Amino acid sequence: LIDDVQEGYRKFFDEGYLRAQLAVLDAARAGGIPVFWSFWGRMAPDDGGYCTYDEFYGPYGTREFKGMNATYLATPEAAEILPELGPRTPEEKSRVIKSVHMDCFGNKDERGESRFKAMLDDWGVDTLVLTGCWTDACVIATCIRAVTEDFNVILPEDAVFSCTAAADAALEVMRNLYAQVVPAEDVAAYLRAGVAE
């Protein structure tokens, strides 16, 4: 899963993160591993995605966030996945999830079932390689839920990103309880090795 690697956050991404993210993506494609994308899609209080974030922040934010809810994107363009890391083929584009929950498994289909879990089950996936941003929000929420849903989680340490103070603590929580945290180059090498076997 490549989580929330979108234009609205591009200004925060450093070159090291983007390089690691691309290495894992390229290796997954080379190894024939299905890649899934999610993007954060909240725009306003009337966007149909009302949830506890609105209750926490209020429709327009509070305190230092007055005038904006921190979970809303400023423009529709902010939701666009970075082209260099985005899906290329119609098959890949069918594996994109618009997310209105920090936990990617929380996005439901018309039957009220998790879209992401259904996709993973359809592909016979038992191990999730989790990348993207934000480490201390969507990444950790999805990681914990993945384990709850009985998926193994591999977290390429340098292919997850956050620019917040809680990022390192979130990474340590995942390392100690939920995920195998390893360098992105090791994950990429493993994914590519599947081609030769």
C-alpha atoms as one frame of an Amber mdcrd trajectory, in Angstrom:
protein
   0.000   0.000   0.000   1.221   3.466  -0.905  -0.698   5.729   1.436  -1.403
   9.435   0.883   1.491  10.259  -1.439  -0.337  13.169  -3.010   0.197  16.654
  -4.380  -1.114  18.432  -1.284   1.799  16.991   0.688   4.551  17.171  -1.960
   6.219  20.186  -0.338   6.947  18.106   2.776   8.612  15.133   1.049  12.398
  15.044   0.966  14.426  13.374  -1.781  15.518  10.468   0.414  11.933   9.519
   1.165  10.852   9.801  -2.481  13.825   7.711  -3.628  13.060   4.955  -1.081
   9.352   5.008  -1.952  10.099   4.703  -5.663  12.570   1.843  -5.077   9.903
  -0.207  -3.260   7.274   0.605  -5.904   9.573  -0.320  -8.806  10.571  -3.573
  -7.070   6.942  -4.535  -6.431   6.095  -3.941 -10.086   9.144  -5.934 -11.219
   8.207  -8.764  -8.870   4.594  -8.881 -10.049   3.353  -7.857  -6.591  -0.006
  -6.002  -6.620   0.319  -2.397  -5.484  -2.552  -0.501  -3.891  -2.847   3.253
  -3.462  -4.942   5.339  -1.127  -5.321   9.085  -1.075  -6.835  11.336   1.533
 -10.022  12.820   0.111 -11.636  15.031   2.772 -12.526  18.499   1.452 -15.215
  20.094   3.669 -17.827  19.335   6.343 -20.435  18.602   3.664 -18.269  16.201
   1.613 -20.181  13.139   2.765 -17.290  11.897   4.861 -18.317  13.248   8.246
 -16.585  11.376  11.027 -14.932  11.752  14.401 -12.271  14.074  12.963 -14.998
  16.656  12.443 -16.158  16.167  16.021 -12.591  16.657  17.244 -11.741  19.708
  15.129 -15.228  21.041  14.493 -16.359  21.947  10.998 -13.834  24.736  10.664
 -11.194  23.928  13.251 -10.401  25.147  16.739  -7.571  26.859  18.577  -4.559
  27.251  16.295  -6.509  25.581  13.467  -9.319  28.173  13.589 -10.561  28.753
  10.087  -9.677  25.271   8.831 -10.180  21.682   9.848  -6.735  20.081   9.758
  -8.114  17.008   8.007  -9.457  18.906   4.971  -7.494  19.318   1.759  -7.346
  22.878   0.460  -8.116  22.052  -3.195  -9.179  19.029  -5.281  -5.704  19.025
  -6.867  -4.224  18.338  -3.420  -5.773  14.840  -3.565  -3.947  13.859  -6.770
  -1.393  11.078  -6.314   2.128  12.129  -7.304   2.525  11.033 -10.946   5.994
   9.575 -10.370   4.555   7.277  -7.676   1.072   6.784  -9.035  -0.720   4.009
 -10.856   0.052   3.708 -14.571  -2.219   1.050 -16.035  -5.994   0.602 -15.862
  -5.351  -2.464 -13.675  -3.313  -0.383 -11.229  -5.858   2.441 -11.306  -8.535
  -0.041 -10.223  -6.573  -0.489  -6.970  -6.861   3.156  -5.846  -8.926   3.928
  -2.748 -10.252   7.360  -1.851  -9.829   7.448   1.906 -11.880   9.353   4.444
 -10.489   7.349   7.388  -6.949   7.331   8.726  -7.193   3.544   8.811  -7.361
   2.502   5.143  -9.406  -0.557   6.112 -12.130   1.804   7.398 -13.256   2.835
   3.906 -16.424   0.874   3.151 -18.171  -0.230  -0.013 -21.936  -0.036  -0.606
 -22.415  -3.209   1.480 -20.583  -1.692   4.439 -17.520  -3.912   4.000 -13.903
  -2.787   3.928 -12.888  -2.048   0.335  -9.207  -2.527   1.091  -9.628  -5.850
   2.910 -11.800  -7.159   0.062  -9.090  -6.228  -2.450  -6.371  -7.895  -0.394
  -8.484 -11.021   0.062  -9.254 -11.162  -3.674  -5.514 -11.165  -4.389  -4.788
 -13.743  -1.675  -2.518 -11.317   0.176  -1.284 -12.320   3.636   1.507  -9.740
   4.053   1.149  -5.993   3.631   4.137  -3.835   2.707   3.011  -0.476   4.088
   4.524   2.774   2.788   3.542   6.420   2.498   2.552   9.137   4.898   1.761
  10.214   7.591   3.700   7.832   9.882   1.881   8.989  13.029  -1.599   9.097
  11.496  -2.683   7.019   8.505   0.338   4.692   8.475   0.119   3.648  12.123
  -3.692   3.424  12.027  -3.570   1.169   8.960  -0.715  -0.878  10.425  -2.570
  -1.654  13.643  -5.764  -2.510  11.765  -3.854  -4.756   9.347  -2.558  -6.809
  12.265  -6.064  -6.899  13.738  -7.294  -8.230  10.384  -4.568 -10.935  10.552
  -2.143  -9.537   7.966   1.618  -9.537   8.495   3.045  -6.028   8.083   6.415
  -5.040   6.650   7.298  -1.382   7.047  10.170  -0.063   4.892  11.490   2.430
   7.424  12.688   5.074   4.974   9.603   4.723   2.723   7.234   6.090   5.366
   7.138   9.792   6.034   5.883  12.422   8.419   7.093  15.877   9.345   5.424
  15.909  12.747   6.972  15.554  16.191   5.201  12.234  16.861   6.589  10.419
  13.795   9.546   8.745  15.530   7.395   7.605  18.450   4.827   6.117  16.053
   7.573   4.274  14.186   8.865   2.814  17.461   5.378   1.651  18.451   5.028
  -0.165  15.125   8.559  -1.601  15.391   7.940  -2.937  18.903   4.412  -4.301
  18.481   3.027  -4.521  14.973   5.449  -4.589  12.051   8.745  -5.859  10.778
  10.550  -2.531  10.259  13.443  -2.805   7.793  15.318  -0.571   5.327  13.525
   0.066   2.027  16.494  -1.306   0.065  16.073  -4.684   1.812  12.356  -4.745
   1.029  13.041  -3.817  -2.605  15.680  -6.553  -2.923  13.282  -9.126  -1.459
  10.438  -8.105  -3.787  12.733  -8.246  -6.812  14.104 -11.664  -5.762  10.662
 -13.136  -6.290  11.102 -12.636 -10.037  14.121 -14.947 -10.197  12.572 -17.729
  -8.089
